[in-house]
Short mmCIF file of C-alpha atoms and ligand atoms in Angstrom, two decimals:
data_model
loop_
_atom_site.label_atom_id
_atom_site.label_comp_id
_atom_site.label_asym_id
_atom_site.label_seq_id
_atom_site.Cartn_x
_atom_site.Cartn_y
_atom_site.Cartn_z
CA UNK A 1 -22.67 11.83 -11.69
CA UNK A 2 -23.20 10.84 -8.14
CA UNK A 3 -20.22 8.93 -6.93
CA UNK A 4 -19.50 10.72 -3.69
CA UNK A 5 -20.98 8.73 -0.79
CA UNK A 6 -21.82 10.99 2.12
CA UNK A 7 -23.98 10.06 5.11
CA UNK A 8 -25.37 7.00 3.29
CA UNK A 9 -26.33 8.91 0.10
CA UNK A 10 -24.75 8.96 -3.36
CA UNK A 11 -24.15 12.61 -4.33
CA UNK A 12 -22.60 14.75 -6.96
CA UNK A 13 -19.97 17.33 -6.02
CA UNK A 14 -21.65 20.41 -4.58
CA UNK A 15 -20.34 22.62 -7.39
CA UNK A 16 -21.04 19.96 -10.09
CA UNK A 17 -17.39 19.44 -11.04
CA UNK A 18 -16.31 16.16 -12.68
CA UNK A 19 -13.10 14.55 -13.83
CA UNK A 20 -12.34 12.19 -16.66
CA UNK A 21 -10.78 8.76 -15.69
CA UNK A 22 -8.33 7.71 -18.28
CA UNK A 23 -7.51 4.19 -19.59
CA UNK A 24 -3.65 4.03 -19.52
CA UNK A 25 -3.65 1.40 -22.24
CA UNK A 26 -4.85 3.83 -24.91
CA UNK A 27 -5.50 7.19 -23.35
CA UNK A 28 -9.25 6.90 -23.84
CA UNK A 29 -11.80 8.15 -21.40
CA UNK A 30 -13.23 5.38 -19.12
CA UNK A 31 -15.68 7.46 -17.13
CA UNK A 32 -16.56 10.84 -15.69
CA UNK A 33 -16.53 10.93 -11.96
CA UNK A 34 -17.50 13.57 -9.38
CA UNK A 35 -14.65 15.86 -8.38
CA UNK A 36 -15.02 16.91 -4.76
CA UNK A 37 -14.27 20.42 -3.57
CA UNK A 38 -12.92 20.96 -0.08
CA UNK A 39 -16.49 21.63 1.12
CA UNK A 40 -17.61 18.14 0.05
CA UNK A 41 -14.78 16.53 2.04
CA UNK A 42 -15.63 18.64 5.08
CA UNK A 43 -19.25 17.50 4.79
CA UNK A 44 -18.10 13.85 4.61
CA UNK A 45 -15.99 14.39 7.68
CA UNK A 46 -18.90 15.90 9.61
CA UNK A 47 -21.07 12.90 8.64
CA UNK A 48 -18.40 10.51 9.92
CA UNK A 49 -18.07 12.56 13.14
CA UNK A 50 -21.85 12.39 13.77
CA UNK A 51 -21.90 8.62 13.07
CA UNK A 52 -19.04 8.13 15.48
CA UNK A 53 -20.33 10.38 18.28
CA UNK A 54 -24.03 9.47 18.06
CA UNK A 55 -24.33 6.35 15.81
CA UNK A 56 -24.57 2.72 16.66
CA UNK A 57 -21.46 1.31 14.87
CA UNK A 58 -18.78 2.00 17.58
CA UNK A 59 -21.09 0.36 20.10
CA UNK A 60 -22.09 -2.63 17.83
CA UNK A 61 -20.80 -5.93 19.22
CA UNK A 62 -17.48 -6.76 17.64
CA UNK A 63 -18.79 -10.18 16.47
CA UNK A 64 -21.55 -8.36 14.53
CA UNK A 65 -18.99 -6.13 12.94
CA UNK A 66 -17.06 -9.14 11.95
CA UNK A 67 -20.13 -10.81 10.44
CA UNK A 68 -20.73 -7.72 8.29
CA UNK A 69 -17.14 -7.92 6.98
CA UNK A 70 -17.77 -11.52 6.07
CA UNK A 71 -20.80 -10.43 4.03
CA UNK A 72 -18.60 -7.93 2.27
CA UNK A 73 -16.22 -10.76 1.38
CA UNK A 74 -19.15 -12.79 -0.04
CA UNK A 75 -20.17 -9.83 -2.15
CA UNK A 76 -16.65 -9.31 -3.42
CA UNK A 77 -16.57 -12.95 -4.50
CA UNK A 78 -19.88 -12.50 -6.28
CA UNK A 79 -18.55 -9.43 -8.20
CA UNK A 80 -14.97 -10.69 -8.62
CA UNK A 81 -14.91 -10.62 -12.39
CA UNK A 82 -16.51 -7.24 -12.78
CA UNK A 83 -14.13 -5.76 -10.19
CA UNK A 84 -11.07 -7.34 -11.77
CA UNK A 85 -12.06 -6.09 -15.22
CA UNK A 86 -12.59 -2.59 -13.88
CA UNK A 87 -9.23 -2.66 -12.03
CA UNK A 88 -7.43 -3.68 -15.19
CA UNK A 89 -9.07 -0.91 -17.25
CA UNK A 90 -8.26 1.67 -14.62
CA UNK A 91 -4.65 0.65 -13.75
CA UNK A 92 -3.40 -1.13 -16.92
CA UNK A 93 -2.32 -4.23 -14.96
CA UNK A 94 -3.09 -7.69 -16.36
CA UNK A 95 -6.38 -9.35 -15.64
CA UNK A 96 -4.56 -12.14 -13.93
CA UNK A 97 -3.01 -9.68 -11.52
CA UNK A 98 -6.38 -7.96 -10.94
CA UNK A 99 -8.06 -11.30 -10.20
CA UNK A 100 -5.28 -12.07 -7.71
CA UNK A 101 -5.83 -8.62 -6.16
CA UNK A 102 -9.57 -9.31 -5.63
CA UNK A 103 -8.76 -12.69 -4.10
CA UNK A 104 -6.36 -10.91 -1.68
CA UNK A 105 -8.93 -8.33 -0.85
CA UNK A 106 -11.42 -11.11 -0.01
CA UNK A 107 -8.79 -12.66 2.27
CA UNK A 108 -8.15 -9.36 3.96
CA UNK A 109 -11.91 -8.90 4.76
CA UNK A 110 -12.19 -12.52 5.99
CA UNK A 111 -9.12 -12.12 8.21
CA UNK A 112 -10.40 -9.00 9.93
CA UNK A 113 -13.87 -10.46 10.09
CA UNK A 114 -12.42 -13.33 12.15
CA UNK A 115 -10.13 -11.04 14.24
CA UNK A 116 -12.83 -8.46 15.14
CA UNK A 117 -13.90 -10.08 18.42
CA UNK A 118 -10.74 -12.07 19.28
CA UNK A 119 -8.75 -9.71 21.40
CA UNK A 120 -11.06 -7.49 23.44
CA UNK A 121 -8.49 -6.66 26.10
CA UNK A 122 -6.81 -8.20 29.09
CA UNK A 123 -6.80 -8.38 32.87
CA UNK A 124 -3.88 -6.73 34.57
CA UNK A 125 -2.42 -8.00 37.87
CA UNK A 126 -2.65 -5.03 40.25
CA UNK A 127 -0.66 -6.68 43.00
CA UNK A 128 -3.51 -5.70 45.40
CA UNK A 129 -6.40 -7.89 46.63
CA UNK A 130 -8.66 -4.81 46.57
CA UNK A 131 -8.10 -3.55 43.08
CA UNK A 132 -9.04 -4.86 39.65
CA UNK A 133 -7.59 -3.55 36.46
CA UNK A 134 -8.14 -4.29 32.84
CA UNK A 135 -7.14 -3.01 29.42
CA UNK A 136 -9.94 -2.53 26.95
CA UNK A 137 -9.70 -1.60 23.28
CA UNK A 138 -11.91 1.05 21.76
CA UNK A 139 -12.08 2.56 18.26
CA UNK A 140 -9.87 5.61 17.64
CA UNK A 141 -12.79 7.69 16.15
CA UNK A 142 -13.08 9.27 12.76
CA UNK A 143 -10.45 7.95 10.31
CA UNK A 144 -9.25 9.65 7.09
CA UNK A 145 -8.04 7.00 4.65
CA UNK A 146 -6.00 8.08 1.57
CA UNK A 147 -4.91 5.51 -1.03
CA UNK A 148 -2.60 5.46 -4.10
CA UNK A 149 -3.24 4.36 -7.75
CA UNK A 150 -1.15 1.21 -8.09
CA UNK A 151 -3.28 -1.16 -5.98
CA UNK A 152 -6.48 0.82 -5.60
CA UNK A 153 -8.78 -1.97 -4.38
CA UNK A 154 -6.13 -3.71 -2.29
CA UNK A 155 -4.89 -0.61 -0.49
CA UNK A 156 -8.44 0.43 0.24
CA UNK A 157 -9.18 -2.95 1.86
CA UNK A 158 -6.03 -2.86 4.03
CA UNK A 159 -7.47 0.27 5.61
CA UNK A 160 -11.24 -0.18 5.47
CA UNK A 161 -11.40 -3.73 6.79
CA UNK A 162 -9.49 -3.17 10.11
CA UNK A 163 -10.96 0.34 10.58
CA UNK A 164 -14.43 -1.15 10.33
CA UNK A 165 -13.57 -4.19 12.45
CA UNK A 166 -12.40 -1.91 15.26
CA UNK A 167 -15.62 0.17 15.18
CA UNK A 168 -14.45 3.43 13.64
CA UNK A 169 -16.19 5.66 11.17
CA UNK A 170 -14.28 6.93 8.17
CA UNK A 171 -13.87 8.97 4.97
CA UNK A 172 -11.88 7.37 2.18
CA UNK A 173 -10.28 9.21 -0.71
CA UNK A 174 -8.84 7.03 -3.49
CA UNK A 175 -6.31 8.27 -6.01
CA UNK A 176 -7.95 10.61 -8.54
CA UNK A 177 -6.28 8.47 -11.23
CA UNK A 178 -7.94 5.20 -10.30
CA UNK A 179 -11.18 5.69 -8.33
CA UNK A 180 -13.42 3.09 -10.08
CA UNK A 181 -13.07 0.03 -7.93
CA UNK A 182 -13.14 2.03 -4.70
CA UNK A 183 -16.52 3.45 -5.78
CA UNK A 184 -17.66 -0.18 -6.38
CA UNK A 185 -16.30 -1.37 -3.05
CA UNK A 186 -18.11 1.35 -1.15
CA UNK A 187 -21.29 0.28 -2.94
CA UNK A 188 -20.68 -3.27 -1.61
CA UNK A 189 -20.15 -2.00 1.93
CA UNK A 190 -23.46 -0.19 1.76
CA UNK A 191 -25.13 -3.34 0.33
CA UNK A 192 -23.66 -5.42 3.16
CA UNK A 193 -25.37 -3.07 5.66
CA UNK A 194 -22.75 -0.60 6.87
CA UNK A 195 -24.87 2.02 8.70
CA UNK A 196 -25.22 5.59 7.28
CA UNK A 197 -22.26 7.85 7.83
CA UNK A 198 -19.89 5.09 8.88
CA UNK A 199 -18.11 4.89 5.49
CA UNK A 200 -18.00 8.07 3.37
CA UNK A 201 -16.31 8.43 -0.04
CA UNK A 202 -14.81 11.53 -1.60
CA UNK A 203 -13.06 11.67 -4.94
CA UNK A 204 -10.68 14.21 -6.32
CA UNK A 205 -7.35 15.94 -6.18
CA UNK A 206 -5.17 15.24 -3.14
CA UNK A 207 -4.51 18.88 -2.09
CA UNK A 208 -8.21 19.65 -2.38
CA UNK A 209 -10.35 16.61 -1.56
CA UNK A 210 -7.66 14.76 0.44
CA UNK A 211 -6.05 17.60 2.47
CA UNK A 212 -9.01 18.02 4.87
CA UNK A 213 -8.66 14.41 5.94
CA UNK A 214 -5.20 15.25 7.27
CA UNK A 215 -5.84 18.79 8.67
CA UNK A 216 -9.41 18.60 10.04
CA UNK A 217 -9.69 18.76 13.81
CA UNK A 218 -12.70 16.49 13.49
CA UNK A 219 -10.56 13.63 12.24
CA UNK A 220 -8.80 11.43 14.85
CA UNK A 221 -6.50 9.34 12.63
CA UNK A 222 -5.16 9.65 9.11
CA UNK A 223 -3.89 6.57 7.34
CA UNK A 224 -2.02 7.40 4.11
CA UNK A 225 -0.43 5.22 1.47
CA UNK A 226 1.52 7.05 -1.25
CA UNK A 227 4.71 8.89 -1.96
CA UNK A 228 7.27 10.19 0.56
CA UNK A 229 6.82 13.87 -0.19
CA UNK A 230 3.04 13.68 0.19
CA UNK A 231 3.54 11.64 3.38
CA UNK A 232 5.57 14.43 4.89
CA UNK A 233 2.83 16.96 4.05
CA UNK A 234 0.22 14.68 5.65
CA UNK A 235 2.34 14.48 8.85
CA UNK A 236 2.68 18.22 9.06
CA UNK A 237 -1.03 18.76 8.41
CA UNK A 238 -1.94 16.14 11.04
CA UNK A 239 0.05 17.90 13.73
CA UNK A 240 -2.68 20.58 14.17
CA UNK A 241 -4.79 18.39 16.38
CA UNK A 242 -2.10 15.76 16.98
CA UNK A 243 -4.15 13.13 15.17
CA UNK A 244 -2.69 9.64 14.86
CA UNK A 245 -0.70 9.11 11.72
CA UNK A 246 -0.11 5.91 9.84
CA UNK A 247 2.08 6.18 6.69
CA UNK A 248 2.92 3.53 4.10
CA UNK A 249 5.37 5.20 1.80
CA UNK A 250 7.83 4.17 -0.87
CA UNK A 251 10.76 1.81 -1.01
CA UNK A 252 14.09 1.26 -2.70
CA UNK A 253 14.22 -2.43 -2.17
CA UNK A 254 17.43 -4.50 -2.44
CA UNK A 255 17.16 -7.91 -4.13
CA UNK A 256 20.45 -9.64 -3.03
CA UNK A 257 21.72 -12.65 -4.95
CA UNK A 258 24.64 -14.73 -3.64
CA UNK A 259 26.69 -16.98 -5.95
CA UNK A 260 25.47 -20.09 -4.14
CA UNK A 261 21.82 -19.34 -4.95
CA UNK A 262 19.71 -21.39 -7.40
CA UNK A 263 20.57 -18.90 -10.14
CA UNK A 264 17.99 -19.96 -12.71
CA UNK A 265 15.21 -19.39 -10.20
CA UNK A 266 16.81 -16.17 -8.95
CA UNK A 267 16.93 -14.77 -12.55
CA UNK A 268 13.30 -15.62 -13.09
CA UNK A 269 12.29 -14.07 -9.76
CA UNK A 270 14.45 -10.98 -10.28
CA UNK A 271 12.08 -10.19 -13.26
CA UNK A 272 9.03 -10.78 -11.17
CA UNK A 273 10.54 -8.68 -8.33
CA UNK A 274 10.93 -5.55 -10.48
CA UNK A 275 8.68 -5.81 -13.54
CA UNK A 276 5.42 -6.85 -11.91
CA UNK A 277 2.80 -4.15 -12.72
CA UNK A 278 5.46 -2.38 -14.76
CA UNK A 279 7.47 -1.72 -11.63
CA UNK A 280 4.72 0.34 -10.02
CA UNK A 281 4.89 -1.53 -6.79
CA UNK A 282 6.11 -0.02 -3.51
CA UNK A 283 8.09 -3.19 -2.72
CA UNK A 284 9.54 -3.62 -6.22
CA UNK A 285 12.97 -5.22 -6.17
CA UNK A 286 14.39 -2.41 -8.37
CA UNK A 287 17.88 -2.60 -6.88
CA UNK A 288 19.59 -5.85 -7.81
CA UNK A 289 22.76 -6.70 -5.84
CA UNK A 290 24.74 -9.64 -7.31
CA UNK A 291 27.88 -11.32 -6.01
CA UNK A 292 30.88 -10.56 -8.20
CA UNK A 293 31.67 -14.15 -9.27
CA UNK A 294 28.32 -14.60 -11.06
CA UNK A 295 27.47 -10.88 -11.66
CA UNK A 296 28.10 -10.61 -15.48
CA UNK A 297 26.26 -13.80 -16.46
CA UNK A 298 23.33 -13.11 -14.04
CA UNK A 299 22.74 -9.60 -15.20
CA UNK A 300 23.00 -10.56 -18.89
CA UNK A 301 20.41 -13.33 -18.35
CA UNK A 302 17.99 -10.91 -16.63
CA UNK A 303 18.41 -8.38 -19.47
CA UNK A 304 17.91 -10.96 -22.16
CA UNK A 305 14.60 -12.09 -20.55
CA UNK A 306 13.47 -8.49 -19.89
CA UNK A 307 13.87 -7.84 -23.64
CA UNK A 308 11.31 -10.60 -24.24
CA UNK A 309 8.56 -9.30 -21.87
CA UNK A 310 5.32 -8.92 -23.88
CA UNK A 311 3.66 -5.56 -23.38
CA UNK A 312 0.03 -5.05 -24.23
CA UNK A 313 -3.57 -4.73 -23.08
CA UNK A 314 -4.08 -6.19 -19.59
CA UNK A 315 -7.33 -7.69 -20.94
CA UNK A 316 -5.56 -9.79 -23.58
CA UNK A 317 -4.35 -13.25 -22.70
CA UNK A 318 -0.56 -13.50 -23.10
CA UNK A 319 0.10 -9.93 -22.07
CA UNK A 320 2.88 -9.92 -19.44
CA UNK A 321 3.00 -6.29 -18.55
CA UNK A 322 0.78 -3.28 -19.13
CA UNK A 323 1.43 0.44 -19.46
CA UNK A 324 2.49 3.04 -16.91
CA UNK A 325 -0.31 4.87 -15.16
CA UNK A 326 -0.05 8.23 -16.96
CA UNK A 327 1.86 10.24 -19.48
CA UNK A 328 3.38 12.34 -16.65
CA UNK A 329 4.63 9.18 -14.89
CA UNK A 330 6.26 7.88 -18.07
CA UNK A 331 8.04 11.29 -18.40
CA UNK A 332 9.33 10.85 -14.90
CA UNK A 333 10.67 7.36 -15.80
CA UNK A 334 12.33 8.80 -18.92
CA UNK A 335 14.01 11.38 -16.74
CA UNK A 336 15.46 8.67 -14.54
CA UNK A 337 16.74 6.74 -17.65
CA UNK A 338 18.50 9.92 -18.87
CA UNK A 339 20.05 10.58 -15.47
CA UNK A 340 21.30 6.94 -15.26
CA UNK A 341 22.95 7.23 -18.69
CA UNK A 342 24.47 10.58 -17.79
CA UNK A 343 25.93 9.16 -14.61
CA UNK A 344 27.58 6.23 -16.48
CA UNK A 345 25.17 3.29 -16.04
CA UNK A 346 25.40 0.71 -18.86
CA UNK A 347 22.05 0.09 -20.65
CA UNK A 348 21.44 -3.60 -21.25
CA UNK A 349 17.73 -3.65 -22.07
CA UNK A 350 14.92 -1.26 -22.78
CA UNK A 351 15.53 2.41 -22.26
CA UNK A 352 12.84 3.34 -24.70
CA UNK A 353 9.13 3.28 -25.55
CA UNK A 354 7.99 0.20 -27.47
CA UNK A 355 7.99 0.31 -31.30
CA UNK A 356 4.61 -1.45 -31.81
CA UNK A 357 2.12 1.00 -33.34
CA UNK A 358 -0.76 -0.54 -31.50
CA UNK A 359 0.77 0.57 -28.19
CA UNK A 360 1.48 4.12 -29.34
CA UNK A 361 -1.57 5.68 -27.72
CA UNK A 362 -0.89 4.12 -24.29
CA UNK A 363 1.72 5.08 -21.68
CA UNK A 364 4.02 2.15 -22.35
CA UNK A 365 7.77 1.89 -21.59
CA UNK A 366 10.04 -1.10 -22.25
CA UNK A 367 11.43 -2.96 -19.22
CA UNK A 368 14.82 -1.49 -18.64
CA UNK A 369 18.00 -2.96 -17.16
CA UNK A 370 21.11 -0.98 -16.20
CA UNK A 371 24.42 -2.62 -15.28
CA UNK A 372 27.52 -0.98 -13.68
CA UNK A 373 25.39 0.99 -11.22
CA UNK A 374 26.75 2.67 -8.13
CA UNK A 375 24.96 3.63 -5.00
CA UNK A 376 25.62 7.27 -5.48
CA UNK A 377 23.55 7.38 -8.71
CA UNK A 378 20.17 9.11 -8.56
CA UNK A 379 18.50 6.12 -10.28
CA UNK A 380 19.81 3.90 -7.47
CA UNK A 381 18.98 6.24 -4.54
CA UNK A 382 15.47 7.34 -5.51
CA UNK A 383 12.26 5.32 -5.99
CA UNK A 384 11.53 5.44 -9.74
CA UNK A 385 8.27 3.49 -9.34
CA UNK A 386 8.69 2.18 -12.88
CA UNK A 387 10.19 -0.63 -14.98
CA UNK A 388 13.77 0.17 -14.26
CA UNK A 389 16.22 -2.37 -12.72
CA UNK A 390 19.67 -1.22 -11.60
CA UNK A 391 22.39 -3.84 -10.99
CA UNK A 392 25.29 -3.44 -8.57
CA UNK A 393 28.08 -5.83 -7.75
CA UNK A 394 29.21 -6.93 -4.27
CA UNK A 395 32.11 -9.08 -3.01
CA UNK A 396 31.30 -10.17 0.57
CA UNK A 397 28.21 -10.80 2.67
CA UNK A 398 29.05 -7.81 4.76
CA UNK A 399 29.20 -5.61 1.73
CA UNK A 400 25.88 -6.90 0.44
CA UNK A 401 24.15 -6.00 3.74
CA UNK A 402 25.92 -2.62 3.85
CA UNK A 403 24.69 -1.79 0.29
CA UNK A 404 21.20 -3.11 0.98
CA UNK A 405 20.85 -0.90 3.98
CA UNK A 406 22.34 2.21 2.35
CA UNK A 407 19.01 3.82 1.51
CA UNK A 408 16.66 6.28 3.22
CA UNK A 409 13.91 3.78 2.74
CA UNK A 410 13.25 0.47 4.51
CA UNK A 411 10.24 -1.27 3.08
CA UNK A 412 11.30 -4.67 1.76
CA UNK A 413 14.22 -6.77 0.44
CA UNK A 414 15.16 -10.29 -0.53
CA UNK A 415 18.11 -12.58 -0.19
CA UNK A 416 18.85 -15.55 -2.52
CA UNK A 417 21.21 -18.23 -1.21
CA UNK A 418 21.42 -21.88 -0.54
CA UNK A 419 23.27 -21.31 2.76
CA UNK A 420 20.53 -21.23 5.45
CA UNK A 421 22.76 -19.65 8.05
CA UNK A 422 23.73 -16.88 5.74
CA UNK A 423 20.09 -16.29 4.79
CA UNK A 424 19.19 -15.84 8.48
CA UNK A 425 22.17 -13.58 9.14
CA UNK A 426 21.34 -11.34 6.18
CA UNK A 427 17.63 -11.20 7.05
CA UNK A 428 18.52 -10.17 10.61
CA UNK A 429 20.89 -7.47 9.43
CA UNK A 430 18.61 -5.86 6.73
CA UNK A 431 16.77 -2.75 8.04
CA UNK A 432 13.59 -3.34 6.06
CA UNK A 433 10.04 -4.10 7.18
CA UNK A 434 9.76 -7.33 5.12
CA UNK A 435 12.59 -9.69 4.13
CA UNK A 436 12.05 -12.54 1.77
CA UNK A 437 14.38 -15.54 1.65
CA UNK A 438 14.52 -17.30 -1.71
CA UNK A 439 11.30 -15.61 -2.83
CA UNK A 440 9.98 -12.19 -3.75
CA UNK A 441 6.67 -10.38 -3.19
CA UNK A 442 4.50 -12.79 -1.19
CA UNK A 443 2.66 -11.13 1.69
CA UNK A 444 -0.09 -12.43 3.93
CA UNK A 445 -3.06 -10.69 5.46
CA UNK A 446 -2.03 -12.20 8.81
CA UNK A 447 1.53 -10.79 8.68
CA UNK A 448 2.36 -7.17 9.38
CA UNK A 449 3.38 -4.95 6.48
CA UNK A 450 5.18 -1.57 6.75
CA UNK A 451 8.38 0.33 6.63
CA UNK A 452 11.47 1.01 8.62
CA UNK A 453 13.05 4.50 8.27
CA UNK A 454 11.43 6.74 5.71
CA UNK A 455 9.21 4.03 4.34
CA UNK A 456 6.60 4.88 6.89
CA UNK A 457 5.11 4.81 10.33
CA UNK A 458 3.02 1.93 11.73
CA UNK A 459 1.94 -1.37 10.22
CA UNK A 460 -0.93 -2.58 8.05
CA UNK A 461 -2.24 -6.20 8.08
CA UNK A 462 -1.78 -8.72 10.89
CA UNK A 463 -2.89 -7.98 14.49
CA UNK A 464 -0.94 -4.70 14.46
CA UNK A 465 -2.99 -3.58 11.48
CA UNK A 466 -6.06 -3.76 13.68
CA UNK A 467 -4.27 -2.11 16.67
CA UNK A 468 -3.61 0.95 14.45
CA UNK A 469 -7.34 1.62 14.63
CA UNK A 470 -7.81 0.98 18.35
CA UNK A 471 -7.09 2.94 21.52
CA UNK A 472 -6.06 1.01 24.62
CA UNK A 473 -7.85 2.16 27.73
CA UNK A 474 -6.82 1.24 31.23
CA UNK A 475 -9.85 0.81 33.63
CA UNK A 476 -8.79 0.47 37.28
CA UNK A 477 -11.18 -0.11 40.13
CA UNK A 478 -10.57 0.06 43.87
CA UNK A 479 -12.94 -2.49 45.44
CA UNK A 480 -12.42 -1.24 48.97
CA UNK A 481 -11.95 2.46 48.81
CA UNK A 482 -10.81 4.23 52.04
CA UNK A 483 -9.50 7.70 52.85
CA UNK A 484 -5.76 8.01 52.49
CA UNK A 485 -5.29 10.75 54.97
CA UNK A 486 -2.35 12.28 53.01
CA UNK A 487 -3.76 15.78 53.52
CA UNK A 488 -4.80 15.53 57.15
CA UNK A 489 -5.51 19.20 57.75
P1 LIG B 501 0.81 10.20 -4.04
O1 LIG B 501 1.55 10.55 -2.82
O2 LIG B 501 0.95 11.12 -5.20
O3 LIG B 501 -0.74 10.10 -3.83
C1 LIG B 501 -1.34 9.21 -2.90
C2 LIG B 501 -2.66 9.70 -2.49
O4 LIG B 501 -2.54 10.93 -1.75
C3 LIG B 501 -3.65 10.02 -3.64
O5 LIG B 501 -4.91 9.64 -3.30
C4 LIG B 501 -3.50 11.53 -3.74
O6 LIG B 501 -4.61 12.13 -4.31
C5 LIG B 501 -3.34 11.93 -2.29
N1 LIG B 501 -2.74 13.20 -2.05
C6 LIG B 501 -1.82 13.87 -2.77
N2 LIG B 501 -1.52 15.10 -2.16
C7 LIG B 501 -2.22 15.14 -1.05
C8 LIG B 501 -2.35 16.09 0.03
N3 LIG B 501 -1.64 17.25 0.02
N4 LIG B 501 -3.19 15.82 1.10
C9 LIG B 501 -3.94 14.70 1.07
N5 LIG B 501 -3.84 13.74 0.14
C10 LIG B 501 -3.03 13.97 -0.94
O7 LIG B 501 1.26 8.72 -4.44
P2 LIG B 501 0.86 7.85 -5.67
O8 LIG B 501 1.65 8.43 -6.83
O9 LIG B 501 -0.60 7.77 -5.88
O10 LIG B 501 1.40 6.44 -5.32
C11 LIG B 501 2.70 6.04 -5.51
C12 LIG B 501 3.42 6.00 -4.20
O11 LIG B 501 2.74 5.18 -3.25
C13 LIG B 501 4.80 5.40 -4.35
O12 LIG B 501 5.74 6.16 -3.66
C14 LIG B 501 4.65 4.04 -3.62
O13 LIG B 501 5.81 3.54 -3.14
C15 LIG B 501 3.69 4.33 -2.59
N6 LIG B 501 3.02 3.06 -2.11
C16 LIG B 501 3.40 2.49 -0.92
C17 LIG B 501 2.79 1.37 -0.49
C18 LIG B 501 3.19 0.74 0.80
O14 LIG B 501 2.56 -0.24 1.22
N7 LIG B 501 4.26 1.19 1.50
C19 LIG B 501 1.83 0.74 -1.30
C20 LIG B 501 1.45 1.32 -2.49
C21 LIG B 501 2.04 2.54 -2.89
#
């Protein structure tokens, strides 16, 4: 049972504790993994601290760090099928989605491999012939990386690849629900030659194994992806030593459809927007806003197709959607459905568990569509993180933007229209970190990802995703130093 990785060695938890990892498709046990106590996390942090203060990695040429990331990408390609299979067992998503995730993870490692040595700093014009000045970038130090259960491998790569490229050392803690592919990824990093102590892995409950990454004075930066409530706790804990904080939190993302859009495509993509991975996507287009003249027909078409979504095992060809991650999460979704009904939303599809006996042991829930929703409803205001679509109606462009921005979150949104000027106006007016025009969900390793408002702080991916893990230092030299004589006495 040695899946903690501390100072280059695989270890069990000090007190021997383990946890069962559950397959959400049928509730069966997939594996027993080590369950770290707080002391294990503190040991991992100390190892990362030593590796940063005394090790070679922060001083390794950036091009060499990049070359190592490229080797990791090669190993990921070699193990793609095993990793995808494991991700599907652990999360319930379809194998097709897991394969796409691994491809994306490879792209992320290749992107930061290439970026590692591209922007070492810059020369600053001092305005003086006797002074030279430059900005250099240095690693932040020890990083605590905390990831969620919906995209375990992908979210780990968004943090590990830039943190390594910049020369940091780190401790990563994946979600206790889905640790399997992160364990495998850390194995690949070790195989690729990451020096001892540079990457450390702890597994276990957030408040026990994860909390030290946010509150330890030995950690310089904490990067967290997860829910809003946990994000606030991380921020408070990080205040102790004023560590740098990066947060990728939830979203309540508007998917805005104008009457002049290609409606057939927009219906199809509205399903993709919200029901991908059973709605357990931070950027899920769970809030459909449709222009009044096409509203009834559009929403009916979405509901009719939602009713036909095939649920099943992610490993079986033809499955379109898997289960929710856990029994507790399904109960939360059922609570949102009850609240929507109580507040007067009209149920058009789903709203129940599937009837098929072969799905009875898993945590399945039918794709659900509600019409007649209003922005005051709880199901519209809060992130459900499940297969629930709420539809609201708007009249004018101004009203669409106003509704789309009426949320505490600001992660992502989309606009569907054939009017190019309108598309640009709406994209400019939406207060969300990503806006798609006539599309939903694509993201690129080379484009920044992150949230406005309560969807987070900072950016992952793109050049800014590397800068999160670097400190800018100003080095100024006077080439002709002389006394100033300001204090003549
Ligand atoms: P969560 O907040 O429950 O847990 C996330 C991680 O934090 C887990 O590893 C958990 O163990 C850990 N954790 C929990 N309490 C902690 C504490 N006190 N100290 C330190 N660590 C702690 O979130 P989740 O349920 O795993 O993930 C779902 C959430 O993640 C959703 O809100 C979703 O929107 C968000 N998410 C956001 C993005 C994004 O890019 N913005 C991407 C994926 C998921």
